[in-house]
Each structure stands twice: as C-alpha cells, then as structure tokens.
CSV table of C-alpha atoms in Angstrom, one decimal:
chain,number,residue,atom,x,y,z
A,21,UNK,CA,0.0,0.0,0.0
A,22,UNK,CA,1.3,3.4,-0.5
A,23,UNK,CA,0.7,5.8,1.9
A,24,UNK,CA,0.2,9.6,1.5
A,25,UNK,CA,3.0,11.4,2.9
A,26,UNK,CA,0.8,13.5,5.1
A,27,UNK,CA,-0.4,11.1,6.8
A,28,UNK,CA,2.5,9.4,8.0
A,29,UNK,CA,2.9,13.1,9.0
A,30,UNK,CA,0.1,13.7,10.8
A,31,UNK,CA,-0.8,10.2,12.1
A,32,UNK,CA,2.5,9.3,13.5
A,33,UNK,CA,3.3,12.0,15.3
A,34,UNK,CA,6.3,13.7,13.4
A,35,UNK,CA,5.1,17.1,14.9
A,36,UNK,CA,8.6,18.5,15.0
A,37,UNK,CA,8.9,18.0,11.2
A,38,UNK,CA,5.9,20.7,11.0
A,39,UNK,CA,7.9,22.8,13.3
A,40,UNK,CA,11.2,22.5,11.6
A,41,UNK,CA,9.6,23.6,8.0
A,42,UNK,CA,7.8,26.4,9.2
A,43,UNK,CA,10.0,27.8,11.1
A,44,UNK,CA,10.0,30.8,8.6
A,45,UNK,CA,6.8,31.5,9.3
A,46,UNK,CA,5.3,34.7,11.2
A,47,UNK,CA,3.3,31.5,13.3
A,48,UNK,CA,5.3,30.2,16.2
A,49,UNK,CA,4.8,26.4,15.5
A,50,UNK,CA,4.9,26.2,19.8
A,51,UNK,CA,1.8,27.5,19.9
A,52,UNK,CA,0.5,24.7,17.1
A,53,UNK,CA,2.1,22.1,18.8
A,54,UNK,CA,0.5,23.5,22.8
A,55,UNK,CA,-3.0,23.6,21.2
A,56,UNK,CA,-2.7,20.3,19.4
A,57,UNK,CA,-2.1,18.5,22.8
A,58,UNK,CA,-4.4,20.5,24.5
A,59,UNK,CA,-7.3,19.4,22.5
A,60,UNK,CA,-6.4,15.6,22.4
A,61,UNK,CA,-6.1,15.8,26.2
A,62,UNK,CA,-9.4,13.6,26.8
A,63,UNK,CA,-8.8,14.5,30.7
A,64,UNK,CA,-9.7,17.7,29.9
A,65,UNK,CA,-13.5,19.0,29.6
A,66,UNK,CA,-15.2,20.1,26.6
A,67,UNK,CA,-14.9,23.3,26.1
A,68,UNK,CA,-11.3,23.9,26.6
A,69,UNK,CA,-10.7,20.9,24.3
A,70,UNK,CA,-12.9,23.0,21.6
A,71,UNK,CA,-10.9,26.6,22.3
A,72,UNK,CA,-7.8,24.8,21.9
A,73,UNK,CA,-8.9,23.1,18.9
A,74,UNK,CA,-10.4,26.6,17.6
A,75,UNK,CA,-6.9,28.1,17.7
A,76,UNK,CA,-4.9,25.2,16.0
A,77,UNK,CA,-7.5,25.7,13.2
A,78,UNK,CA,-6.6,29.5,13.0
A,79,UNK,CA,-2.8,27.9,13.0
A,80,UNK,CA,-3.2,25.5,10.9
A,81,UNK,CA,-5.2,27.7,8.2
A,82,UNK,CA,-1.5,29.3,7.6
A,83,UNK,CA,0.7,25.9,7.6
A,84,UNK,CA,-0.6,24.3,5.0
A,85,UNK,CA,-3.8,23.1,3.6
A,86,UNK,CA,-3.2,19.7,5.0
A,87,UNK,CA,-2.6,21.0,8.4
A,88,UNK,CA,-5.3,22.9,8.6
A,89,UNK,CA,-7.5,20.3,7.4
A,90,UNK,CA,-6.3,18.0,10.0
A,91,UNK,CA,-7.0,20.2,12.9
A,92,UNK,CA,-10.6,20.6,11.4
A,93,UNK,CA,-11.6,16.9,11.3
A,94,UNK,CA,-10.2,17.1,15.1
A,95,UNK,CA,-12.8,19.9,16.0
A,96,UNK,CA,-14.9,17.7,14.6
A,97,UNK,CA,-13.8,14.4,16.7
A,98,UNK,CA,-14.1,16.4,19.7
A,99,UNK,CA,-17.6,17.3,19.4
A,100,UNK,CA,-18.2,13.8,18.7
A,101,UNK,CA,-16.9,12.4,21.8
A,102,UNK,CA,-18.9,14.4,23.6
A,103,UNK,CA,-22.1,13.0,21.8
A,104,UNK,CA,-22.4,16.6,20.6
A,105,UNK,CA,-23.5,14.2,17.3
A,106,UNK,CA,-25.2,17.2,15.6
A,107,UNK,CA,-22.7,19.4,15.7
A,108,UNK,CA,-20.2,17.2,15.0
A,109,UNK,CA,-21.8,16.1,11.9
A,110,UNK,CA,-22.1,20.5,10.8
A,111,UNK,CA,-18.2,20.1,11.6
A,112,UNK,CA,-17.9,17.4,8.6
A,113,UNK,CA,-19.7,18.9,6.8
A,114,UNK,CA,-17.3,22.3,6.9
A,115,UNK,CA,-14.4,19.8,6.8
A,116,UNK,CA,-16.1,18.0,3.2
A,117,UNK,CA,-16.5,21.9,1.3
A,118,UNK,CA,-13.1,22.8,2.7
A,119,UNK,CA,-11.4,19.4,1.3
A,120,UNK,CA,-13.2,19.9,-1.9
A,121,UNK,CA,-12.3,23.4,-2.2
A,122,UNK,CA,-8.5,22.9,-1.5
A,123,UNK,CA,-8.7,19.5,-3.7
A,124,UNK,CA,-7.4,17.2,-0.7
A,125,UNK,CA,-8.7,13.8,-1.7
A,126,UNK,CA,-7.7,12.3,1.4
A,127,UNK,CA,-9.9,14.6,3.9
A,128,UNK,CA,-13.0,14.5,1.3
A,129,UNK,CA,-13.3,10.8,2.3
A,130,UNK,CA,-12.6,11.3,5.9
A,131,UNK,CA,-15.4,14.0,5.9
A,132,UNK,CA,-17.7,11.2,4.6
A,133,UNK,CA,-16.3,8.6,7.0
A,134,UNK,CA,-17.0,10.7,9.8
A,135,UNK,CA,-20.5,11.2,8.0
A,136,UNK,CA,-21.3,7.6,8.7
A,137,UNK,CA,-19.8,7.0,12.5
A,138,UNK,CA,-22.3,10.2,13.7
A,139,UNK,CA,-25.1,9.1,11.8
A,140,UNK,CA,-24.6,5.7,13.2
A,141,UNK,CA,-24.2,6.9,16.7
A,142,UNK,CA,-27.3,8.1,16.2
A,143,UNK,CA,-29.0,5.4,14.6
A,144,UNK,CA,-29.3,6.2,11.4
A,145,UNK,CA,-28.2,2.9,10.5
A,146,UNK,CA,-29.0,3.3,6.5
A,147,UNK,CA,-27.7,6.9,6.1
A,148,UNK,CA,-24.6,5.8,8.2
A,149,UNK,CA,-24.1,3.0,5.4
A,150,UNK,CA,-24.4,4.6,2.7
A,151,UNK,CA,-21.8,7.4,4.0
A,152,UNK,CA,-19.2,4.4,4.6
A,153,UNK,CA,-19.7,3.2,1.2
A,154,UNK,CA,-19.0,6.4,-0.5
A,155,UNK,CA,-15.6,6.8,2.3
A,156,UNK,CA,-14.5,2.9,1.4
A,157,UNK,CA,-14.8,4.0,-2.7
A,158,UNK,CA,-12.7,7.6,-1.6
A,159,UNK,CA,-10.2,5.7,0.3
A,160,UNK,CA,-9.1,2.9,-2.6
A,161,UNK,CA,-9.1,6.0,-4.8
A,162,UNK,CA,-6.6,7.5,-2.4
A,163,UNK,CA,-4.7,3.8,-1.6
A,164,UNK,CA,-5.7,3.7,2.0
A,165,UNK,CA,-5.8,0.3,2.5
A,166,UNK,CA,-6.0,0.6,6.4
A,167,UNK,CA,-8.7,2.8,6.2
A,168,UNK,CA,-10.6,0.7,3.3
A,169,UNK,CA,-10.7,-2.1,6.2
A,170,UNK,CA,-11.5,0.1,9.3
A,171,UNK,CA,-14.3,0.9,7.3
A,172,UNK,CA,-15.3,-1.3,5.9
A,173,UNK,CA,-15.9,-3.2,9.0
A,174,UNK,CA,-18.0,-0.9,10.7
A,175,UNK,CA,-20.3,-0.9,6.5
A,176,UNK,CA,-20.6,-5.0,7.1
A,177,UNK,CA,-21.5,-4.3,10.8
A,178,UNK,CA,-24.5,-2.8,9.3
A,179,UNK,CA,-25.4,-5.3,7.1
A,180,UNK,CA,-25.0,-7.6,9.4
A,181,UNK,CA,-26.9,-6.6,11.5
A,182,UNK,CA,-30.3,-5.6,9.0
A,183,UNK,CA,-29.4,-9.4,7.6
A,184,UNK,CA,-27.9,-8.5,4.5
A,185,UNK,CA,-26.0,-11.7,4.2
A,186,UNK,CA,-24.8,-10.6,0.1
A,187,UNK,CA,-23.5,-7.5,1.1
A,188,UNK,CA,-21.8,-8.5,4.1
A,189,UNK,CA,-20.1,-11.1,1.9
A,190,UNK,CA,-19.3,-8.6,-0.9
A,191,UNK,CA,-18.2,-6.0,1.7
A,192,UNK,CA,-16.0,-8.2,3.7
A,193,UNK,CA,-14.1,-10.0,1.1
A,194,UNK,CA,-13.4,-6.6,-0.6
A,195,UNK,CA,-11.9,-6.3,2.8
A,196,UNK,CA,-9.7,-8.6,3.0
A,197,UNK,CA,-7.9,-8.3,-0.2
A,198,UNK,CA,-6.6,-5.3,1.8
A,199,UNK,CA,-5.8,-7.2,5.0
A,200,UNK,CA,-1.4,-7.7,4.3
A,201,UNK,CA,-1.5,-3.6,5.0
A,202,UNK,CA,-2.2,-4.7,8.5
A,203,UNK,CA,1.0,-5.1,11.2
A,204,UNK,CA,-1.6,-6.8,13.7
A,205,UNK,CA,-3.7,-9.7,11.4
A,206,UNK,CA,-5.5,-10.3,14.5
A,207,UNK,CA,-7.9,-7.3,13.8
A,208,UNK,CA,-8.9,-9.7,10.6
A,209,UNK,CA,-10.6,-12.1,12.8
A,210,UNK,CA,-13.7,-10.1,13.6
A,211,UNK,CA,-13.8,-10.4,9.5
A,212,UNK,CA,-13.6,-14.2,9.7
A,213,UNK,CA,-16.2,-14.3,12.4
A,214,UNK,CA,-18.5,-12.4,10.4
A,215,UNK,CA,-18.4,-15.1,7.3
A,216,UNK,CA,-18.6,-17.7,9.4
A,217,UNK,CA,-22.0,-16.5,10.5
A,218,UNK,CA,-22.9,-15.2,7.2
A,219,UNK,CA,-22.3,-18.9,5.8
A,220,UNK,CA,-24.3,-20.4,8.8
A,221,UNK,CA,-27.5,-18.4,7.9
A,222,UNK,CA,-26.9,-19.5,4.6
A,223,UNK,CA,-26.5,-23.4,6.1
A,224,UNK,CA,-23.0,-23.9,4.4
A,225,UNK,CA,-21.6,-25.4,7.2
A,226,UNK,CA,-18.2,-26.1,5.6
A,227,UNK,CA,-17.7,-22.8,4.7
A,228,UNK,CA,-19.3,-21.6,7.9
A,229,UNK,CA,-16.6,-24.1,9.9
A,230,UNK,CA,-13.2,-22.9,8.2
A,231,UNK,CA,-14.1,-19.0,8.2
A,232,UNK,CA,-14.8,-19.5,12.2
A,233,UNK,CA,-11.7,-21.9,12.5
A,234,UNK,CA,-9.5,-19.1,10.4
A,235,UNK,CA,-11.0,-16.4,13.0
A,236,UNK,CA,-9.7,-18.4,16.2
A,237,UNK,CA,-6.6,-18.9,14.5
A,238,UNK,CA,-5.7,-15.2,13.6
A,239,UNK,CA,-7.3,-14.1,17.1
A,240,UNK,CA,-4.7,-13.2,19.7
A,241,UNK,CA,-6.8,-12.1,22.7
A,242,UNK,CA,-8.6,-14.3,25.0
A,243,UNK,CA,-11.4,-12.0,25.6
A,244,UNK,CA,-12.4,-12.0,22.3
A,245,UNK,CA,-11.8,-15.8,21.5
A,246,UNK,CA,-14.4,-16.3,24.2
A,247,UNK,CA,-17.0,-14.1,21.5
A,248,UNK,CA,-15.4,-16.0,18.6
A,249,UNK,CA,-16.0,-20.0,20.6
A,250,UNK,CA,-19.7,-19.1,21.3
A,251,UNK,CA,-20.0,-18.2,17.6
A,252,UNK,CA,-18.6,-21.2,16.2
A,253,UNK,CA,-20.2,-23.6,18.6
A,254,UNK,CA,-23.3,-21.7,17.7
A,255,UNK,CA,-22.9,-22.9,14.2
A,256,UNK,CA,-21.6,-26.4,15.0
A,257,UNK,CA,-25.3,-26.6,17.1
A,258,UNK,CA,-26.8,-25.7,14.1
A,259,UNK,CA,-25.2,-28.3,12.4
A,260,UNK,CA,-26.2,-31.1,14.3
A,261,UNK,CA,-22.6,-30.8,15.7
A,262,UNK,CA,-23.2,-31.1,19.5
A,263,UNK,CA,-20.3,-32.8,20.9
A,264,UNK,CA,-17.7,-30.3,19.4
A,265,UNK,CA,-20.2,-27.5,20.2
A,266,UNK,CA,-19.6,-28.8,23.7
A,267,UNK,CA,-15.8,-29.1,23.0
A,268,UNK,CA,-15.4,-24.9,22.1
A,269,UNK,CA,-18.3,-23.9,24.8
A,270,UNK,CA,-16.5,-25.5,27.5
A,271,UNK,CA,-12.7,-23.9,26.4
A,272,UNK,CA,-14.6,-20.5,26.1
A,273,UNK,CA,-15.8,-21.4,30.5
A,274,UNK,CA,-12.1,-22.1,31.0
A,275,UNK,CA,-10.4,-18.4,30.1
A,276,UNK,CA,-12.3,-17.3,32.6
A,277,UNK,CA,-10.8,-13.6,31.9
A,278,UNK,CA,-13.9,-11.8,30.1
A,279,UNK,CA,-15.5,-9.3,32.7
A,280,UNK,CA,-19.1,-9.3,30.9
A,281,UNK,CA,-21.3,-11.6,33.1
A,282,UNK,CA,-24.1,-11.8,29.9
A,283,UNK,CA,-21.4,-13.3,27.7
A,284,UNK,CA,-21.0,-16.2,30.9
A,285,UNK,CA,-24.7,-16.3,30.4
A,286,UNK,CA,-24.7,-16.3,26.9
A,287,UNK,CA,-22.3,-19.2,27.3
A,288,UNK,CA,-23.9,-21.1,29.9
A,289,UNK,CA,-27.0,-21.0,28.0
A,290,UNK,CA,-25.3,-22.5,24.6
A,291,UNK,CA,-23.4,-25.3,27.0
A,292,UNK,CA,-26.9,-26.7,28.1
A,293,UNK,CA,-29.0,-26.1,25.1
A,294,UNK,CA,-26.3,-28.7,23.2
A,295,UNK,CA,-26.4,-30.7,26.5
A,296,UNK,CA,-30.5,-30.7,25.8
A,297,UNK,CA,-30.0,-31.4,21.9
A,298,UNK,CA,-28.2,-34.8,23.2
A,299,UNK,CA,-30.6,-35.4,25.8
A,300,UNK,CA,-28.7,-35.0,28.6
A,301,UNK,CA,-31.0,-35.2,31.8
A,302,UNK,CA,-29.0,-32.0,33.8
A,303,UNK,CA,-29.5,-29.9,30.5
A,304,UNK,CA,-33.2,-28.5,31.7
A,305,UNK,CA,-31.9,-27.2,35.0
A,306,UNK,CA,-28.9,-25.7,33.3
A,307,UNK,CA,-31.0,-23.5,31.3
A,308,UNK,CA,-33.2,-22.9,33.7
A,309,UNK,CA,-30.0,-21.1,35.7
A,310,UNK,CA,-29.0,-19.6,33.0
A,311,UNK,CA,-32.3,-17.8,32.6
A,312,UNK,CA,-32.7,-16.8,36.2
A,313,UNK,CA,-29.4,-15.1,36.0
A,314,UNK,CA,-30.6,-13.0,33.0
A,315,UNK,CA,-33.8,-11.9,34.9
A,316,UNK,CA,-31.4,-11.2,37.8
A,317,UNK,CA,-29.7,-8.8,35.2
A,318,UNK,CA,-32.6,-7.4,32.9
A,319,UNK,CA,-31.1,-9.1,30.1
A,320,UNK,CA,-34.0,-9.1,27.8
A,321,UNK,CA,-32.4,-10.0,24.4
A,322,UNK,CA,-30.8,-13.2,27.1
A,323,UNK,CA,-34.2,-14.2,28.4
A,324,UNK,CA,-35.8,-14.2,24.7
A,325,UNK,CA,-32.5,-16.7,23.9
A,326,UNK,CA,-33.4,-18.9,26.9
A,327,UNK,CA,-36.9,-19.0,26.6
A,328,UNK,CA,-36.6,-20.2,23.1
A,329,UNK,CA,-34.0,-22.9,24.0
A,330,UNK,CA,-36.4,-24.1,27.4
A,331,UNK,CA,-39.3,-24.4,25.0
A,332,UNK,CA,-37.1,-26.5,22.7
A,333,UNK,CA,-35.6,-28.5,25.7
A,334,UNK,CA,-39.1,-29.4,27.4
A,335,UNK,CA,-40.3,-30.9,24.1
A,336,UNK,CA,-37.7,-33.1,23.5
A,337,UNK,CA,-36.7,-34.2,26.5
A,338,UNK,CA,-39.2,-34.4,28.6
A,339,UNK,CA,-42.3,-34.1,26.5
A,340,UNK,CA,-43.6,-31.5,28.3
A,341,UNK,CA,-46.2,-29.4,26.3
A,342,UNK,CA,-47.5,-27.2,28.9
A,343,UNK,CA,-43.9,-25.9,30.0
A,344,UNK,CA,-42.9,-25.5,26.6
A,345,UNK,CA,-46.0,-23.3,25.6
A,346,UNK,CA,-45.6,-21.5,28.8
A,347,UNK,CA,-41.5,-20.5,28.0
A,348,UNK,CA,-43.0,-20.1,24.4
A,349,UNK,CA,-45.4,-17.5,25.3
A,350,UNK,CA,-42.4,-16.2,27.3
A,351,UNK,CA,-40.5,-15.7,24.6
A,352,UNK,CA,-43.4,-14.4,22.3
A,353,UNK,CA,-43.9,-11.4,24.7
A,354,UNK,CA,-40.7,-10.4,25.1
C-alpha cells in the first residue's frame, strides 16, 4: 500500500517536522504544537478541548492546507466524543467543502467517513451505510488500505446486522484483499467471524466451519476468542454438531478472563442447550440457571435466547407441552 505522505505526517506524530519547515513562518509552531495536545487531552473537559482546537484551526489555516484540514476533522472528533453528534456532523460537513475546495482527496473521504460513525451513533443505521460506502470508494481512490478495512468493517456491521447476508459477503471480502496492510492480522478475525456467521445463515456449514476456525486462529486475545468460541459452537449446534459444540463452549468457561457476566450467560445458555439437543437429563436445569441469571440482570435479548432454548428442551426431552407453551409464550412477549 502506499501511503500519502501526510499522513504518516500527521498520524504518526512527526510534529517536529511541521515545526522545523515552518519555522519561517510569522506562526510560532509552539503554539501549534501547545494547542494540538491541548485538544487531544481527553482528561480535559469540553470546552477547553474545543478553544484549543479553535486556535490550531486559525494555526493551521497558515501551515498548509493539510494542516489545517487535520485540525478541522479534530474539532470535529471532539464534538463527537462528547455525543455533541449534531454538531459534529455540521463540523464534517465544513471539513467536506473545505477538502473539496482545496482539492485534498484524502480529507473528502474522511469527511464522509465521519458522516457515517455520527449518523450511526445516532441510529441512522442506513444513512450511516451509505456514507461508509462512499468513504470505502474515496479511500481505494486514495490507496488507504488501512482505512478501506477500518471501514469497511464498521459498513458489514451494518449489514450484518439488518441481515444482509450478500452484502456482508461482498463488503468483507473486498476487505480482506486489503488485509497484508495490517501489522496486527489479529484485527482480521472479527472479519472471519462475520463469514462464518454469514455462511451459517446460509446453512453452508463447511464454509461456515473454516471461516470460524480461520478467525480463532488469527485471534490473539482471549477476551475476544471467548466471543469468537460461542459463535462457532453456535454454528456447530446448528449443524447437528453437538459434541464439538460442547468441546469450544466449555474452552470459552475455562479463560475465565472476560468481565461481561451476559457473555457467561450467553455461554452457559449454549453449553446446556447442546447438553438438551443430546438429551442430557442435567440440561433442563442448566438452562433454567442460566435464565434466572438473565432476569437477575434485565437481560431481555438473554431471556428471549433462553426462553426459546427451554421451550425446545421441554419438548424433546421431557415431552412436556405445557412448559414448553408456557417459556414459548415467554418468549413471544418479550
């Protein structure tokens, strides 16, 4: 990938190289340099971020047009991570007329990039799409690889999500033809994950199997292979694979090291619904734990998942019609 000179300049913190070439200047590249940390100090509060950001704008205006285009996408991040979404979005806006004006390819597709993560924030799921779409087409114009991926997950997020199982697959495997600009392949694995589910809606288990199996190899953290082992054992349950869906449930337990209690749940809830697809007698009560645990936390979208796997359970073990209609009619009202 080629990068763009800037933004090894910018990105990477070679500050000093700004100072050194401007030194000509009737701006004292200090004062740059004091308001750029000022207003990426996230200790600090909002509006003193948003002066100093105001004055490296006024800076950067006389740098260069790259400079000063970089300290207006900031002004624009701040407001943002204050959830100041509207105002961050008028802020992209500015920075998209600017970059168009002064020609800066770069900065036109990080205006619409920034487009889609407000409008997502705010759930504007389609408007937020679209947005990414039009930054993943700037970007390969530009031969941002890493950005084309950063992207480009958060556009198959999306479809994901609204069950777009096409353009997921298009979107991801666009992706990954991108994926050797990364230093860390790890950050591929959420990619991996994502076709392996895309694969299982579609019932190719095979495919399904090796995309999940690819994701736990390039993952590197144990948090997130606990995520990625419910997800394939998901599939493997699916697939009339029990035992191994057993197998990955039960090495997810054993990390021990992710501090979400709903993904224990989540996990829990998986272990004993392929304990109740075998017919083992202690599956009922296992679910049955597991879903008292998700009351205990308001875990609506967890009680909806265990209702369905108790009305499952009660049939085909036990034969129980009434408390399968009941955890049925559970489920149906959430």
């Amino acid at each position: 990938m080629k990068q763009l000179l800037f933004l090894s300049l910018f990105f990477f913190g070679a500050w000093n190289c700004i100072g050194a070439s401007v030194s000509f200047l009737s701006v004292n590249p200090d004062s740059l340099e004091l308001y750029r940390k000022i207003s990426g100090n996230k200790e600090l509060g909002f509006q003193e971020r948003l002066n100093a950001s105001n004055k490296a704008v006024q800076f950067g205006r006389e740098i260069s047009d790259s400079t000063y285009l970089f300290h207006l996408q900031y002004r624009s991040t701040i407001y943002g991570s204050f959830r100041k979404y509207e105002e961050a979005l008028q802020q992209a806006n500015l920075l998209l007329e600017e970059a168009t004006r002064l020609e800066q390819p770069y900065f036109i597709a990080l205006s619409y990039e920034k487009f889609g993560r407000y409008n997502a924030e705010q759930q504007n799921d389609i408007k937020a799409f679209k947005n990414y779409v039009k930054a993943i087409d700037l970007y390969t114009a530009v031969g941002d690889s890493l950005k084309i991926i950063k992207v480009s997950k958060r556009a198959s997020f999306i479809q994901s999500q609204i069950g777009d199982l096409d353009g997921t697959e298009f979107t991801i495997v666009n992706a990954l033809d991108y994926g050797d600009a990364l230093e860390d392949l790890s950050e591929l694995a959420w990619f991996y994950d994502v076709l392996g589910r895309v694969y299982r809606d579609r019932k190719l288990w095979q495919e399904s199997i090796r995309n999940h199996r690819k994701a736990l190899q390039l993952e590197t953290s144990n948090e997130s292979k606990i995520s990625l082992l419910n997800n394939y054992a998901i599939t493997l349950i699916k697939a009339n694979r029990f035992e191994e869906a057993l197998i990955q449930l039960q090495t997810a337990l054993e990390y021990k090291s992710d501090p979400r209690p709903r993904t224990t749940y989540k996990l829990l809830d998986n272990l004993a619904f392929a304990k109740a697809k075998l017919k083992q007698p202690e599956a009922i009560s296992l679910l049955e734990e597991a879903l008292a645990l998700r009351i205990a936390d308001n875990d609506m979208a967890g009680q909806y998942a265990s209702h369905i796997h108790l009305t499952e359970a009660y049939d085909e073990i036990e034969n129980n019609q009434a408390k399968a209609k009941y955890h049925a009619e559970q489920a149906y009202k959430i």
